[in-house]
mmCIF file of C-alpha atoms in Angstrom:
data_model
loop_
_atom_site.group_PDB
_atom_site.id
_atom_site.type_symbol
_atom_site.label_atom_id
_atom_site.label_comp_id
_atom_site.label_asym_id
_atom_site.label_seq_id
_atom_site.Cartn_x
_atom_site.Cartn_y
_atom_site.Cartn_z
ATOM 1 C CA MET N 138 96.607 89.089 122.248
ATOM 2 C CA THR N 139 94.959 91.381 119.688
ATOM 3 C CA LYS N 140 91.375 90.621 118.679
ATOM 4 C CA ILE N 141 90.923 90.734 114.914
ATOM 5 C CA ARG N 142 87.518 90.313 113.294
ATOM 6 C CA GLN N 143 88.832 89.671 109.797
ATOM 7 C CA LEU N 144 92.357 89.022 108.629
ATOM 8 C CA ALA N 145 92.643 89.984 104.957
ATOM 9 C CA ILE N 146 95.407 87.960 103.324
ATOM 10 C CA VAL N 147 97.085 89.864 100.490
ATOM 11 C CA LEU N 148 99.388 87.755 98.338
ATOM 12 C CA GLY N 149 102.404 89.126 96.528
ATOM 13 C CA ASP N 150 100.629 89.135 93.163
ATOM 14 C CA GLN N 151 97.443 90.826 94.429
ATOM 15 C CA LEU N 152 98.636 94.379 94.998
ATOM 16 C CA ASN N 153 95.441 96.260 94.159
ATOM 17 C CA LEU N 154 93.494 98.474 96.544
ATOM 18 C CA ASP N 155 90.201 97.551 94.856
ATOM 19 C CA SER N 156 90.607 93.854 95.715
ATOM 20 C CA ALA N 157 87.476 92.065 96.926
ATOM 21 C CA VAL N 158 89.159 91.467 100.303
ATOM 22 C CA PHE N 159 88.662 95.166 101.094
ATOM 23 C CA GLU N 160 84.944 95.320 100.289
ATOM 24 C CA ASP N 161 83.917 94.596 103.886
ATOM 25 C CA PHE N 162 87.114 95.852 105.479
ATOM 26 C CA ASP N 163 86.826 97.877 108.687
ATOM 27 C CA PRO N 164 90.246 99.253 109.739
ATOM 28 C CA ARG N 165 89.038 99.525 113.349
ATOM 29 C CA VAL N 166 88.697 95.762 113.776
ATOM 30 C CA ASP N 167 90.322 94.198 110.686
ATOM 31 C CA ARG N 168 93.933 93.758 109.674
ATOM 32 C CA VAL N 169 95.856 93.063 106.474
ATOM 33 C CA TRP N 170 98.338 90.194 106.448
ATOM 34 C CA MET N 171 101.259 89.984 104.001
ATOM 35 C CA ALA N 172 104.340 87.802 104.071
ATOM 36 C CA GLU N 173 107.582 87.504 102.214
ATOM 37 C CA ASN N 174 108.636 83.913 102.623
ATOM 38 C CA GLN N 175 111.451 81.596 101.739
ATOM 39 C CA GLU N 176 109.266 78.827 100.314
ATOM 40 C CA GLU N 177 107.734 80.932 97.546
ATOM 41 C CA ALA N 178 111.155 82.231 96.572
ATOM 42 C CA THR N 179 112.690 78.770 96.272
ATOM 43 C CA HIS N 180 109.787 76.482 95.338
ATOM 44 C CA VAL N 181 110.740 77.328 91.767
ATOM 45 C CA TRP N 182 114.322 78.501 91.233
ATOM 46 C CA ASN N 183 114.009 82.235 90.534
ATOM 47 C CA HIS N 184 116.191 84.798 88.829
ATOM 48 C CA GLN N 185 117.336 87.380 91.395
ATOM 49 C CA SER N 186 115.618 90.179 89.459
ATOM 50 C CA ARG N 187 112.321 88.307 89.686
ATOM 51 C CA LEU N 188 112.672 88.095 93.466
ATOM 52 C CA VAL N 189 113.270 91.846 93.692
ATOM 53 C CA ALA N 190 110.359 92.384 91.300
ATOM 54 C CA PHE N 191 108.022 90.663 93.766
ATOM 55 C CA PHE N 192 109.348 91.713 97.160
ATOM 56 C CA ALA N 193 109.900 95.405 96.333
ATOM 57 C CA PRO N 194 106.307 95.968 95.081
ATOM 58 C CA MET N 195 105.018 94.128 98.159
ATOM 59 C CA ARG N 196 106.844 96.514 100.485
ATOM 60 C CA HIS N 197 105.691 99.531 98.500
ATOM 61 C CA PHE N 198 102.100 98.257 98.619
ATOM 62 C CA ARG N 199 102.403 97.796 102.380
ATOM 63 C CA GLU N 200 103.235 101.497 102.650
ATOM 64 C CA ALA N 201 100.324 102.403 100.353
ATOM 65 C CA LEU N 202 97.967 100.405 102.584
ATOM 66 C CA ARG N 203 99.251 102.157 105.682
ATOM 67 C CA ARG N 204 98.785 105.558 104.041
ATOM 68 C CA ASN N 205 95.243 104.412 103.287
ATOM 69 C CA GLY N 206 94.601 103.823 106.993
ATOM 70 C CA HIS N 207 95.047 100.034 107.047
ATOM 71 C CA GLU N 208 97.084 98.310 109.727
ATOM 72 C CA VAL N 209 99.312 95.686 108.113
ATOM 73 C CA LEU N 210 100.813 92.633 109.764
ATOM 74 C CA TYR N 211 103.802 92.169 107.485
ATOM 75 C CA HIS N 212 106.492 89.516 107.589
ATOM 76 C CA GLU N 213 109.688 90.854 106.047
ATOM 77 C CA LEU N 214 112.505 88.481 105.174
ATOM 78 C CA PRO N 215 115.612 89.502 107.141
ATOM 79 C CA LEU N 216 118.883 90.355 105.460
ATOM 80 C CA ASP N 217 120.646 87.434 107.113
ATOM 81 C CA GLY N 218 120.059 84.414 104.899
ATOM 82 C CA ARG N 219 120.522 82.045 107.832
ATOM 83 C CA GLN N 220 117.305 83.230 109.459
ATOM 84 C CA ALA N 221 113.865 81.842 108.549
ATOM 85 C CA ARG N 222 115.280 79.479 105.935
ATOM 86 C CA THR N 223 112.172 77.292 106.019
ATOM 87 C CA SER N 224 109.474 79.941 106.238
ATOM 88 C CA SER N 225 106.307 79.279 104.245
ATOM 89 C CA PHE N 226 102.880 80.868 103.929
ATOM 90 C CA ALA N 227 101.484 78.131 106.149
ATOM 91 C CA SER N 228 104.073 78.442 108.924
ATOM 92 C CA LEU N 229 103.996 82.252 108.986
ATOM 93 C CA LEU N 230 100.206 82.428 108.940
ATOM 94 C CA ALA N 231 99.956 79.795 111.675
ATOM 95 C CA GLU N 232 102.353 81.862 113.776
ATOM 96 C CA THR N 233 100.168 84.960 113.328
ATOM 97 C CA LEU N 234 97.047 83.007 114.285
ATOM 98 C CA ARG N 235 98.722 81.871 117.487
ATOM 99 C CA GLU N 236 99.697 85.439 118.384
ATOM 100 C CA HIS N 237 96.293 87.031 117.672
ATOM 101 C CA SER N 238 92.662 86.169 118.198
ATOM 102 C CA VAL N 239 91.277 86.032 114.649
ATOM 103 C CA GLU N 240 87.628 85.360 113.877
ATOM 104 C CA ARG N 241 87.955 84.607 110.169
ATOM 105 C CA LEU N 242 90.282 84.777 107.185
ATOM 106 C CA VAL N 243 89.590 86.229 103.751
ATOM 107 C CA VAL N 244 91.667 86.040 100.572
ATOM 108 C CA ALA N 245 91.144 86.774 96.901
ATOM 109 C CA GLN N 246 91.465 83.588 94.887
ATOM 110 C CA PRO N 247 95.187 82.866 94.607
ATOM 111 C CA GLY N 248 96.731 82.380 91.203
ATOM 112 C CA ASP N 249 98.374 79.167 92.410
ATOM 113 C CA TYR N 250 96.368 76.083 93.403
ATOM 114 C CA ARG N 251 99.158 74.965 95.754
ATOM 115 C CA VAL N 252 98.944 78.237 97.689
ATOM 116 C CA LEU N 253 95.154 78.009 97.900
ATOM 117 C CA GLU N 254 95.322 74.490 99.353
ATOM 118 C CA SER N 255 98.003 75.564 101.825
ATOM 119 C CA LEU N 256 95.798 78.399 103.082
ATOM 120 C CA ARG N 257 92.804 76.088 103.343
ATOM 121 C CA GLN N 258 94.761 73.570 105.402
ATOM 122 C CA THR N 259 96.113 76.290 107.684
ATOM 123 C CA ALA N 260 92.619 77.678 108.284
ATOM 124 C CA LEU N 261 91.278 74.182 108.937
ATOM 125 C CA ALA N 262 94.025 73.476 111.475
ATOM 126 C CA ALA N 263 93.145 76.710 113.285
ATOM 127 C CA ASN N 264 89.420 75.923 113.117
ATOM 128 C CA LEU N 265 88.765 79.121 111.194
ATOM 129 C CA GLU N 266 86.591 80.006 108.225
ATOM 130 C CA LEU N 267 88.487 80.934 105.057
ATOM 131 C CA GLU N 268 86.457 83.020 102.639
ATOM 132 C CA VAL N 269 87.874 82.853 99.109
ATOM 133 C CA CYS N 270 86.678 85.912 97.187
ATOM 134 C CA PRO N 271 86.728 86.091 93.398
ATOM 135 C CA ASP N 272 89.746 87.834 91.943
ATOM 136 C CA LEU N 273 88.062 90.831 90.318
ATOM 137 C CA HIS N 274 91.242 91.569 88.383
ATOM 138 C CA PHE N 275 90.326 89.137 85.597
ATOM 139 C CA TYR N 276 87.623 89.292 82.941
ATOM 140 C CA CYS N 277 86.695 85.614 83.131
ATOM 141 C CA THR N 278 86.096 83.638 86.316
ATOM 142 C CA PRO N 279 87.211 80.002 86.462
ATOM 143 C CA GLU N 280 83.539 79.060 86.677
ATOM 144 C CA ARG N 281 82.706 80.999 83.495
ATOM 145 C CA PHE N 282 85.607 79.383 81.672
ATOM 146 C CA ALA N 283 84.500 75.913 82.791
ATOM 147 C CA ASP N 284 81.001 76.691 81.519
ATOM 148 C CA TRP N 285 82.435 77.743 78.140
ATOM 149 C CA ALA N 286 84.663 74.653 77.957
ATOM 150 C CA ARG N 287 81.956 72.173 78.928
ATOM 151 C CA ASP N 288 81.147 69.581 76.229
ATOM 152 C CA ARG N 289 83.611 71.095 73.744
ATOM 153 C CA LYS N 290 85.671 68.654 71.706
ATOM 154 C CA ALA N 291 88.428 71.236 71.445
ATOM 155 C CA MET N 292 89.058 74.382 73.477
ATOM 156 C CA VAL N 293 90.172 76.717 70.711
ATOM 157 C CA LEU N 294 91.641 80.039 71.812
ATOM 158 C CA ASP N 295 90.061 82.003 68.981
ATOM 159 C CA SER N 296 86.560 80.766 69.903
ATOM 160 C CA PHE N 297 87.080 81.800 73.514
ATOM 161 C CA TYR N 298 88.460 85.170 72.454
ATOM 162 C CA ARG N 299 85.364 85.925 70.381
ATOM 163 C CA VAL N 300 83.131 85.129 73.346
ATOM 164 C CA MET N 301 85.139 87.482 75.559
ATOM 165 C CA ARG N 302 84.964 90.259 72.969
ATOM 166 C CA ARG N 303 81.181 89.966 72.810
ATOM 167 C CA GLU N 304 80.603 89.564 76.546
ATOM 168 C CA HIS N 305 82.717 92.590 77.412
ATOM 169 C CA ASP N 306 81.730 94.700 74.409
ATOM 170 C CA ILE N 307 85.251 95.242 73.153
ATOM 171 C CA LEU N 308 85.665 96.260 69.511
ATOM 172 C CA VAL N 309 82.285 94.840 68.504
ATOM 173 C CA ASN N 310 79.247 96.579 66.989
ATOM 174 C CA ASP N 311 75.656 96.507 68.190
ATOM 175 C CA GLU N 312 75.107 93.194 66.431
ATOM 176 C CA GLY N 313 78.025 91.559 68.200
ATOM 177 C CA LYS N 314 80.157 91.509 65.069
ATOM 178 C CA PRO N 315 83.810 92.596 65.073
ATOM 179 C CA GLU N 316 84.731 96.122 64.111
ATOM 180 C CA GLY N 317 86.510 96.151 60.784
ATOM 181 C CA GLY N 318 84.864 92.872 59.782
ATOM 182 C CA ASP N 319 87.510 90.482 61.178
ATOM 183 C CA TRP N 320 88.042 89.017 64.623
ATOM 184 C CA ASN N 321 91.807 89.211 64.365
ATOM 185 C CA TYR N 322 94.421 90.736 62.111
ATOM 186 C CA ASP N 323 97.136 88.183 62.620
ATOM 187 C CA GLN N 324 98.047 88.224 58.948
ATOM 188 C CA GLN N 325 98.930 91.899 59.297
ATOM 189 C CA ASN N 326 100.863 91.274 62.515
ATOM 190 C CA ARG N 327 103.752 89.317 61.045
ATOM 191 C CA GLY N 328 105.945 92.137 59.829
ATOM 192 C CA THR N 329 109.722 91.883 59.624
ATOM 193 C CA PHE N 330 112.343 94.591 59.891
ATOM 194 C CA GLY N 331 114.197 93.596 56.754
ATOM 195 C CA LYS N 332 117.953 93.765 56.349
ATOM 196 C CA SER N 333 118.089 97.361 57.537
ATOM 197 C CA GLY N 334 116.823 96.424 60.995
ATOM 198 C CA PRO N 335 114.246 98.089 63.217
ATOM 199 C CA GLY N 336 115.771 101.547 63.144
ATOM 200 C CA ALA N 337 115.381 103.836 66.141
ATOM 201 C CA ILE N 338 113.254 102.191 68.842
ATOM 202 C CA PRO N 339 111.700 104.517 71.429
ATOM 203 C CA PRO N 340 113.422 104.037 74.797
ATOM 204 C CA THR N 341 111.364 102.392 77.524
ATOM 205 C CA PRO N 342 110.967 104.155 80.878
ATOM 206 C CA SER N 343 113.509 103.121 83.489
ATOM 207 C CA PHE N 344 112.669 103.278 87.191
ATOM 208 C CA ALA N 345 115.686 103.788 89.409
ATOM 209 C CA PRO N 346 115.436 101.863 92.716
ATOM 210 C CA ASP N 347 114.407 103.976 95.686
ATOM 211 C CA ALA N 348 115.377 103.273 99.310
ATOM 212 C CA ILE N 349 112.776 100.516 99.750
ATOM 213 C CA THR N 350 113.820 98.743 96.567
ATOM 214 C CA ARG N 351 117.510 99.102 97.424
ATOM 215 C CA ASP N 352 116.847 97.386 100.758
ATOM 216 C CA VAL N 353 115.182 94.524 98.888
ATOM 217 C CA ILE N 354 118.096 94.298 96.457
ATOM 218 C CA ASP N 355 120.497 94.003 99.401
ATOM 219 C CA MET N 356 118.310 91.311 100.998
ATOM 220 C CA VAL N 357 118.078 89.285 97.785
ATOM 221 C CA ARG N 358 121.811 89.630 97.176
ATOM 222 C CA HIS N 359 122.543 88.198 100.648
ATOM 223 C CA ARG N 360 119.775 85.602 101.050
ATOM 224 C CA PHE N 361 119.626 84.316 97.488
ATOM 225 C CA ALA N 362 123.216 84.709 96.361
ATOM 226 C CA LYS N 363 123.211 81.307 94.656
ATOM 227 C CA HIS N 364 120.202 82.165 92.513
ATOM 228 C CA PRO N 365 120.998 83.073 88.900
ATOM 229 C CA GLY N 366 121.012 86.552 87.475
ATOM 230 C CA ASP N 367 122.290 90.063 87.983
ATOM 231 C CA ILE N 368 120.217 92.711 89.788
ATOM 232 C CA GLU N 369 122.519 95.687 89.315
ATOM 233 C CA SER N 370 120.387 97.033 86.463
ATOM 234 C CA PHE N 371 116.951 96.391 88.012
ATOM 235 C CA ASP N 372 114.500 99.015 86.701
ATOM 236 C CA LEU N 373 110.990 97.505 86.685
ATOM 237 C CA PRO N 374 108.005 99.453 88.077
ATOM 238 C CA VAL N 375 107.340 98.683 91.732
ATOM 239 C CA THR N 376 104.372 101.005 92.390
ATOM 240 C CA ARG N 377 101.056 101.622 90.702
ATOM 241 C CA GLU N 378 102.148 105.128 89.772
ATOM 242 C CA GLN N 379 105.169 103.774 87.919
ATOM 243 C CA ALA N 380 103.060 101.110 86.226
ATOM 244 C CA ILE N 381 100.649 103.760 84.940
ATOM 245 C CA GLU N 382 103.590 105.755 83.602
ATOM 246 C CA LEU N 383 104.810 102.669 81.752
ATOM 247 C CA LEU N 384 101.334 102.065 80.296
ATOM 248 C CA ASP N 385 100.991 105.651 79.087
ATOM 249 C CA ASP N 386 104.418 105.532 77.492
ATOM 250 C CA PHE N 387 103.658 102.249 75.718
ATOM 251 C CA VAL N 388 100.376 103.454 74.277
ATOM 252 C CA THR N 389 102.018 106.622 72.993
ATOM 253 C CA HIS N 390 105.310 105.282 71.647
ATOM 254 C CA ARG N 391 105.106 101.533 71.006
ATOM 255 C CA LEU N 392 101.499 100.486 70.527
ATOM 256 C CA PRO N 393 101.360 102.162 67.065
ATOM 257 C CA ASN N 394 103.799 99.477 65.866
ATOM 258 C CA PHE N 395 103.141 96.668 68.336
ATOM 259 C CA GLY N 396 100.884 94.596 66.115
ATOM 260 C CA ASN N 397 103.007 95.049 63.013
ATOM 261 C CA TYR N 398 106.101 93.625 64.683
ATOM 262 C CA GLN N 399 104.786 91.643 67.635
ATOM 263 C CA ASP N 400 106.561 88.458 66.465
ATOM 264 C CA ALA N 401 109.704 90.147 65.119
ATOM 265 C CA MET N 402 113.093 89.877 66.811
ATOM 266 C CA TRP N 403 116.429 91.597 66.364
ATOM 267 C CA SER N 404 119.860 91.010 67.870
ATOM 268 C CA ASP N 405 120.715 93.167 70.898
ATOM 269 C CA GLN N 406 117.163 94.563 71.066
ATOM 270 C CA HIS N 407 115.485 93.378 74.255
ATOM 271 C CA PHE N 408 112.038 94.926 73.978
ATOM 272 C CA LEU N 409 111.470 96.464 70.527
ATOM 273 C CA TYR N 410 107.770 97.486 70.458
ATOM 274 C CA HIS N 411 106.632 95.291 73.326
ATOM 275 C CA SER N 412 105.021 96.817 76.373
ATOM 276 C CA ARG N 413 106.870 95.407 79.429
ATOM 277 C CA LEU N 414 103.452 95.535 81.123
ATOM 278 C CA SER N 415 103.035 91.835 81.898
ATOM 279 C CA HIS N 416 104.764 92.017 85.257
ATOM 280 C CA ALA N 417 102.722 95.025 86.411
ATOM 281 C CA MET N 418 99.498 93.271 85.398
ATOM 282 C CA ASN N 419 100.551 89.994 87.008
ATOM 283 C CA LEU N 420 101.071 91.819 90.322
ATOM 284 C CA HIS N 421 97.743 93.677 89.875
ATOM 285 C CA LEU N 422 99.483 97.052 89.812
ATOM 286 C CA LEU N 423 97.589 97.481 86.552
ATOM 287 C CA ALA N 424 94.161 96.046 85.790
ATOM 288 C CA PRO N 425 93.710 94.380 82.394
ATOM 289 C CA ARG N 426 90.527 96.381 81.901
ATOM 290 C CA GLU N 427 92.360 99.689 82.112
ATOM 291 C CA VAL N 428 95.102 98.430 79.814
ATOM 292 C CA VAL N 429 92.582 97.245 77.220
ATOM 293 C CA ALA N 430 90.604 100.469 77.610
ATOM 294 C CA ALA N 431 93.751 102.499 76.923
ATOM 295 C CA ALA N 432 94.375 100.536 73.708
ATOM 296 C CA VAL N 433 90.760 100.946 72.585
ATOM 297 C CA ALA N 434 90.873 104.682 73.334
ATOM 298 C CA ALA N 435 94.063 105.060 71.284
ATOM 299 C CA TYR N 436 92.318 103.362 68.348
ATOM 300 C CA ARG N 437 89.180 105.517 68.724
ATOM 301 C CA GLU N 438 91.360 108.631 68.709
ATOM 302 C CA ASP N 439 93.170 107.474 65.535
ATOM 303 C CA GLN N 440 96.485 107.175 67.352
ATOM 304 C CA VAL N 441 96.874 103.507 66.373
ATOM 305 C CA SER N 442 95.419 101.271 63.693
ATOM 306 C CA LEU N 443 92.751 98.671 64.411
ATOM 307 C CA ALA N 444 95.235 95.891 63.599
ATOM 308 C CA ASN N 445 97.735 97.163 66.171
ATOM 309 C CA ALA N 446 95.114 97.698 68.871
ATOM 310 C CA GLU N 447 93.475 94.311 68.254
ATOM 311 C CA GLY N 448 96.796 92.470 68.187
ATOM 312 C CA PHE N 449 97.646 93.838 71.625
ATOM 313 C CA ILE N 450 94.174 93.330 73.102
ATOM 314 C CA ARG N 451 94.157 89.698 71.945
ATOM 315 C CA GLN N 452 97.175 88.988 74.155
ATOM 316 C CA ILE N 453 95.276 90.174 77.237
ATOM 317 C CA LEU N 454 91.613 89.415 76.650
ATOM 318 C CA GLY N 455 92.360 86.267 74.692
ATOM 319 C CA TRP N 456 95.579 84.504 75.567
ATOM 320 C CA ARG N 457 96.039 85.686 79.172
ATOM 321 C CA GLU N 458 92.486 84.841 80.212
ATOM 322 C CA TYR N 459 92.528 81.577 78.260
ATOM 323 C CA VAL N 460 95.687 80.273 79.941
ATOM 324 C CA ARG N 461 94.311 81.121 83.380
ATOM 325 C CA GLY N 462 91.065 79.352 82.544
ATOM 326 C CA ILE N 463 92.894 76.214 81.423
ATOM 327 C CA TYR N 464 94.985 76.273 84.605
ATOM 328 C CA TRP N 465 92.007 76.322 86.961
ATOM 329 C CA LEU N 466 90.091 73.844 84.822
ATOM 330 C CA LYS N 467 92.877 71.262 84.915
ATOM 331 C CA MET N 468 95.129 72.005 87.880
ATOM 332 C CA PRO N 469 92.948 70.613 90.721
ATOM 333 C CA GLU N 470 92.542 67.324 88.826
ATOM 334 C CA TYR N 471 96.236 67.219 87.945
ATOM 335 C CA SER N 472 97.234 67.931 91.539
ATOM 336 C CA GLN N 473 95.056 65.112 92.857
ATOM 337 C CA HIS N 474 96.359 62.573 90.337
ATOM 338 C CA ASN N 475 99.937 63.679 90.801
ATOM 339 C CA SER N 476 99.716 63.257 94.561
ATOM 340 C CA LEU N 477 98.557 59.667 93.959
ATOM 341 C CA GLY N 478 101.543 58.964 91.747
ATOM 342 C CA CYS N 479 99.500 58.429 88.581
ATOM 343 C CA ASP N 480 101.079 58.481 85.150
ATOM 344 C CA LEU N 481 99.800 61.604 83.389
ATOM 345 C CA ASP N 482 101.572 61.130 80.045
#
């Protein structure tokens, strides 16, 4: 039985080496724990491409951790769909805790309240301390959002967005006023393509599956054959290096027109001027701060207009942070009432 001082739990959407779980990490006595599991893949019915888009980056991050000198206890879903059909975070973690002598558990705050409660219950059953570190990936902590929301009659996104701009010194002057005189340029961000259509749209980078990703594709095809979707054309970034390439390409080729046409659509055009960066940010392959910084730098260097830069930044610093804040403000209460069978309508 291996003695482990600290078991650092890394969830599938926390694939960043600068996570708070590594701040006190000693590879001589600590271990990283990661797990692909059946429950998370089926709790909500997922498109097959989405499953590949989670499991493939997890396996690539495992290899990055090992190259970084970390020993990783990793549960990999087998190809045979008949095996481990009921695996969950709780059952897999409990199995690890039975096999090893662990002093304490540490995890960055999960993005899902259900997962957090599952980890807490598993730690409690094993009589272990679970340290929940802040997720440094985000600009606004749940506590800061709750403080902002307290005593407000209405939680208006634009009000929150202005606070974030000021607190993080993004496109504001020394007096805390917005550059250009306006907080948003939504009126300028409602362009249409007209009858002639969008014209030539710059192609988005495509990332051909490597051996690791192909193994995941085979596993998903066998284990989750009844799930919807086609994975033959899977080309999303699965490593940080690929995510950075996608960011650089977006800033150069699509950001100059993102704001103008951010609400526009056209038949047979899947992406137009949009970034395709959401997935990489959601997995923490990209940090929102570096994405926002890239947009600000492009504006400072006169590569994009203020309206285009601001329209993009608002999606990240405003909407993305706001939705997360609302989730953590309301989800614990909702979960408690729902478990009691209360009518929430």
